[in-house]
Coordinates of N, CA and C in Angstrom, one line a residue:
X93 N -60.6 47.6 86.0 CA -59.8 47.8 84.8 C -58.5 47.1 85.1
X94 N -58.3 46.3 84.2 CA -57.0 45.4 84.6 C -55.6 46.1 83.7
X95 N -54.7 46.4 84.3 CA -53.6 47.4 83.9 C -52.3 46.0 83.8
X96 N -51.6 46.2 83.2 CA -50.1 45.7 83.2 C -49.0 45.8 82.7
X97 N -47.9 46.1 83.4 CA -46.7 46.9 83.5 C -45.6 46.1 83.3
X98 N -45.1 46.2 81.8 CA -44.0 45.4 81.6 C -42.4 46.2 82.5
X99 N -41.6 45.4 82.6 CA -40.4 45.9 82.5 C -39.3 45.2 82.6
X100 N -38.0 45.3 82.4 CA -36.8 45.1 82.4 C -36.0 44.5 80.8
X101 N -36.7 45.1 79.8 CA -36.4 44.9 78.8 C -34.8 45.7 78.5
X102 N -34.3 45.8 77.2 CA -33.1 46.7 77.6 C -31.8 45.9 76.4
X103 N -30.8 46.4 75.8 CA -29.8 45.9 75.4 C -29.1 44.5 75.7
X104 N -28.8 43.9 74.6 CA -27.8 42.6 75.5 C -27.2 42.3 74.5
X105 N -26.0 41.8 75.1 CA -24.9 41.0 73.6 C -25.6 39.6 74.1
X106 N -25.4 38.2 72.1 CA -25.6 37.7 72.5 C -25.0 36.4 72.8
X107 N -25.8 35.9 73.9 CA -25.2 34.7 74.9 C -25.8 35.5 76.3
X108 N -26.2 36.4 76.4 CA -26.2 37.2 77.9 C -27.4 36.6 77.8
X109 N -28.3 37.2 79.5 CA -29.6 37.4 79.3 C -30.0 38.1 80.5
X110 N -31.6 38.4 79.9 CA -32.2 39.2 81.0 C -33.7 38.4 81.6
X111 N -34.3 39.3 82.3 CA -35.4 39.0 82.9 C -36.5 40.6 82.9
X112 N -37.2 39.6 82.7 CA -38.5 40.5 82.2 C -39.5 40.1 83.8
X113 N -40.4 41.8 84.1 CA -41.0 41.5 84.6 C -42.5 41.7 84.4
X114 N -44.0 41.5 85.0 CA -44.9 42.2 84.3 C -45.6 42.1 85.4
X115 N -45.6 43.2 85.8 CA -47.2 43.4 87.6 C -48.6 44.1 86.6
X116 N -49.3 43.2 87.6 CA -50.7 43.3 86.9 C -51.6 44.2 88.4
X117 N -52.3 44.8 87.9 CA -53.5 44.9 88.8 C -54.7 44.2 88.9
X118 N -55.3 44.5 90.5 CA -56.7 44.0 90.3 C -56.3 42.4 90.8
X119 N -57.3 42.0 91.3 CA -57.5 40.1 91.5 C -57.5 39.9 90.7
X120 N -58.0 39.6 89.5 CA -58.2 38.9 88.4 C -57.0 38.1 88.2
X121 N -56.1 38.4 88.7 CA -54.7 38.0 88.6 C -54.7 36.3 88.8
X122 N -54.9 36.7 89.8 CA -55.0 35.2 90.6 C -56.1 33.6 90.1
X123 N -56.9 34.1 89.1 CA -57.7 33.2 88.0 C -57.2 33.3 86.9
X124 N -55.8 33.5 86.7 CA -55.5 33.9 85.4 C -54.6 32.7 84.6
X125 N -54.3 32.8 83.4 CA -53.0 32.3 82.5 C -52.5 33.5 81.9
X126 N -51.4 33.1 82.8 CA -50.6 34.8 81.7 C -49.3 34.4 80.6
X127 N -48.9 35.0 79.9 CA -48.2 34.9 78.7 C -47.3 36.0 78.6
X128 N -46.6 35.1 77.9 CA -45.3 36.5 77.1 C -46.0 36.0 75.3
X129 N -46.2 37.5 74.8 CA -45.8 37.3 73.5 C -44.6 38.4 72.9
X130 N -44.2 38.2 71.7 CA -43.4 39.3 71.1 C -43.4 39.3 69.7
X131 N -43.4 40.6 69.2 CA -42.9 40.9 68.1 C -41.7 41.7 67.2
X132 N -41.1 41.2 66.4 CA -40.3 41.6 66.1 C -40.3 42.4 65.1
X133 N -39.2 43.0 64.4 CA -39.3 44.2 63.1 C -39.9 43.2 61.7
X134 N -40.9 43.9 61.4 CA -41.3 43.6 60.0 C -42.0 42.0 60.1
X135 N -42.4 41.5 61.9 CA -42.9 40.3 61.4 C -44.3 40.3 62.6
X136 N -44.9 39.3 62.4 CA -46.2 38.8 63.2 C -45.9 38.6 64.8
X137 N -47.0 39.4 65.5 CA -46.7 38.6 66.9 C -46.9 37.3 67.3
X138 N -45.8 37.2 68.1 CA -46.0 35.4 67.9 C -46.1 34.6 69.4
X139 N -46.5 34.0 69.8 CA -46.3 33.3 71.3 C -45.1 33.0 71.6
X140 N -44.8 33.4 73.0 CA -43.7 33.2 74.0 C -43.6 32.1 74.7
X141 N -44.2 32.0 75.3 CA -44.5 31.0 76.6 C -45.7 31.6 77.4
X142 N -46.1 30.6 78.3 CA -47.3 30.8 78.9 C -47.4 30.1 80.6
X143 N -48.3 30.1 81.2 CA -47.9 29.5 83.1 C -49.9 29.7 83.6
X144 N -49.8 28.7 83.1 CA -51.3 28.6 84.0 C -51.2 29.1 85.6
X145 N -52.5 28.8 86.3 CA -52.5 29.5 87.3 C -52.0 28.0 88.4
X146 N -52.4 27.2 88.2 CA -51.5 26.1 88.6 C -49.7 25.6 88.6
X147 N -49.5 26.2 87.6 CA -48.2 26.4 87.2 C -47.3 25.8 85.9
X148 N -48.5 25.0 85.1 CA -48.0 24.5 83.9 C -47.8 25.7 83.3
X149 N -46.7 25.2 82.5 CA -46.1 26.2 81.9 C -46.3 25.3 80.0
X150 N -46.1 26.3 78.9 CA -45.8 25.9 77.8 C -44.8 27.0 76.8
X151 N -44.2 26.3 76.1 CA -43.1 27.4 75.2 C -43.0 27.1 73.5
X152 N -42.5 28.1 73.5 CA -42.8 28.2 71.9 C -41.2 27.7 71.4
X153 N -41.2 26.7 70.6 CA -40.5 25.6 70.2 C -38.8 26.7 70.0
X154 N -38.9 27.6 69.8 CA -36.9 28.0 69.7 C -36.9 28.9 70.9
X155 N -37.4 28.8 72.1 CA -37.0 29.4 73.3 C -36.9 28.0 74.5
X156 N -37.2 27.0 74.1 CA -37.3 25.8 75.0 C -35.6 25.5 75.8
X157 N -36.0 25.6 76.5 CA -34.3 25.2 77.2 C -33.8 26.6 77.7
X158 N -34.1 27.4 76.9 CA -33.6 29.0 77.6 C -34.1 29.7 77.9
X159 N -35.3 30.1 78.3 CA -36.5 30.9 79.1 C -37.7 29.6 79.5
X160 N -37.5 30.7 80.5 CA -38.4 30.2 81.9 C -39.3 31.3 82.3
X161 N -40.7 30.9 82.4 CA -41.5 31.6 82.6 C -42.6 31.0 84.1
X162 N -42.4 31.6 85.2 CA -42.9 31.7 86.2 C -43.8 32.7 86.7
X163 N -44.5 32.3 87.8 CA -45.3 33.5 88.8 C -45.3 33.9 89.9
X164 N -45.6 35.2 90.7 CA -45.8 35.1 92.0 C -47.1 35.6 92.6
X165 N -47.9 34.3 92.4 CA -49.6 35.0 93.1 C -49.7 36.0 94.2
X166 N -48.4 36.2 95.0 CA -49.1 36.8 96.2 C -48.2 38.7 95.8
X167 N -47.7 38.8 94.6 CA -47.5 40.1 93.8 C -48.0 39.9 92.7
X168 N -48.7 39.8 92.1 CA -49.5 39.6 91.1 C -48.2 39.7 89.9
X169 N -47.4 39.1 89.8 CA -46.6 39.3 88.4 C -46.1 37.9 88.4
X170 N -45.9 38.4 86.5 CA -45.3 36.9 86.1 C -44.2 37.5 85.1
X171 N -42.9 36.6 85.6 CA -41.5 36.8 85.3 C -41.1 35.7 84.1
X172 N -40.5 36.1 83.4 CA -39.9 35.7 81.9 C -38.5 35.9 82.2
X173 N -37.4 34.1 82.1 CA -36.3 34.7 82.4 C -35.8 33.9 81.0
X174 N -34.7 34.8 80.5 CA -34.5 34.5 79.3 C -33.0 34.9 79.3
X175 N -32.0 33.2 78.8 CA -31.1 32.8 79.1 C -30.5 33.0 77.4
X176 N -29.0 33.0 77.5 CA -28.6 32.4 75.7 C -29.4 33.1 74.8
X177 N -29.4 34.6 75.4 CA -30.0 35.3 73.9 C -29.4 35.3 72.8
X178 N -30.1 35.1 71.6 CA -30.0 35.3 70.2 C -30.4 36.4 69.6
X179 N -29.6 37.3 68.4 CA -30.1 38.5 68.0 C -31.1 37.9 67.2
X180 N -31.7 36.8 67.3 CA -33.3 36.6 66.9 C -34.4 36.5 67.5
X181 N -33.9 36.6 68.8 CA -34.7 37.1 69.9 C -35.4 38.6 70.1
X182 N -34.6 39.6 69.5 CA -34.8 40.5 69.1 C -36.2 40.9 69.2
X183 N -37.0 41.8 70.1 CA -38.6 42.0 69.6 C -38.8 43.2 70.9
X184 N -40.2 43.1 70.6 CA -41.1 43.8 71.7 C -41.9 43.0 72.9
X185 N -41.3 43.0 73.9 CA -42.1 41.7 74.6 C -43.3 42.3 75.1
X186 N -44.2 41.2 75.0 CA -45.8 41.9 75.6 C -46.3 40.6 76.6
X187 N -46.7 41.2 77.6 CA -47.2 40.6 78.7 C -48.6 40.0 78.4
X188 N -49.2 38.9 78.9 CA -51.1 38.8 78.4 C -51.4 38.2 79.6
X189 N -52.5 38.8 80.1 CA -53.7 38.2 81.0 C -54.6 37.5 80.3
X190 N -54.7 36.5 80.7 CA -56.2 35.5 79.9 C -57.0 35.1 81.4
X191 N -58.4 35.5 81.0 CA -59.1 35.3 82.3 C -60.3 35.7 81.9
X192 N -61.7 34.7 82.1 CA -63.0 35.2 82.4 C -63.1 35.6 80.4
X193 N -62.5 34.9 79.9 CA -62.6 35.0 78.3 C -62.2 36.1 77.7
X194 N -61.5 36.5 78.2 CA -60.8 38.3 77.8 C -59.2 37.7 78.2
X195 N -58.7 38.8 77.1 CA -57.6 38.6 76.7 C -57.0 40.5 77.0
X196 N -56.1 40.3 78.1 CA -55.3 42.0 78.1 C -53.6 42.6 78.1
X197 N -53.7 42.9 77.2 CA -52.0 43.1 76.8 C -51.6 44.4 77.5
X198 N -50.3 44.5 77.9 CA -49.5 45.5 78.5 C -49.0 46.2 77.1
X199 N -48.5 46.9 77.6 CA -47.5 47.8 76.6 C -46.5 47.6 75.8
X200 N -45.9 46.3 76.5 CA -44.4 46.0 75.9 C -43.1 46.8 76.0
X201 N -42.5 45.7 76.1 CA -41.2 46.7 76.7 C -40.1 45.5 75.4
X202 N -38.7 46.8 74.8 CA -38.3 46.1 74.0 C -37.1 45.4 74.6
X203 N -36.7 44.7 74.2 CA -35.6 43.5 73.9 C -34.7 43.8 72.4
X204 N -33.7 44.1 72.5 CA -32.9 44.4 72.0 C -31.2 43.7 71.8
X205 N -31.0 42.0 71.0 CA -29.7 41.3 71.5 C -28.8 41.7 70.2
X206 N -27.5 42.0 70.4 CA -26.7 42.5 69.5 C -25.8 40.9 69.1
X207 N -25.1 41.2 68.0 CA -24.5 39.9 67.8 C -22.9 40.1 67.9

């Protein structure tokens, strides 16, 4: 059973920023593409960015230049650092394991940028 444990979500004025983290259990980790998605009040979840297991990374067109999305295979977690927050940043961030054609979401942890 593959588990994943977001954290470091939390308040911020904006211009600050934080970092997000997300530990996964299990190997499976290590054949993986993991992801940030999020959603925000009253709208669709939408893609964050992403980090193959190689280390390409890809991002969703209004976070480019200010989040960075990395890994560390030998802790099984992948870190979201997210610079120049915008109160439209605003959401629920959710972690994803893609692997072996399954798709597994964590819990989410919120993000909260004030203006």
């Amino acid at each position: 059973q593959v588990q994943l444990v977001e954290s470091g979500g939390g308040l911020v004025q904006a211009g600050e920023s934080l970092r997000l983290s997300c530990a996964a259990s299990g190997s499976i980790f290590i054949v993986a593409t993991m992801a940030w998605h999020r959603q925000a009040p009253g709208k669709q979840r939408e893609f964050v960015a992403a980090i193959t297991l190689g280390g390409r990374t890809n991002y969703e067109d209004s976070v480019k230049g200010r989040f960075t999305i990395s890994r560390d295979n030998t802790k099984n977690t992948v870190y979201l650092e997210m610079n120049s927050l915008r109160p439209e940043d605003t959401a629920v961030y959710y972690c994803v394991l893609m692997a072996r054609g399954r798709d597994y979401w964590g819990r989410g942890t919120q993000v909260t940028v004030s203006s």
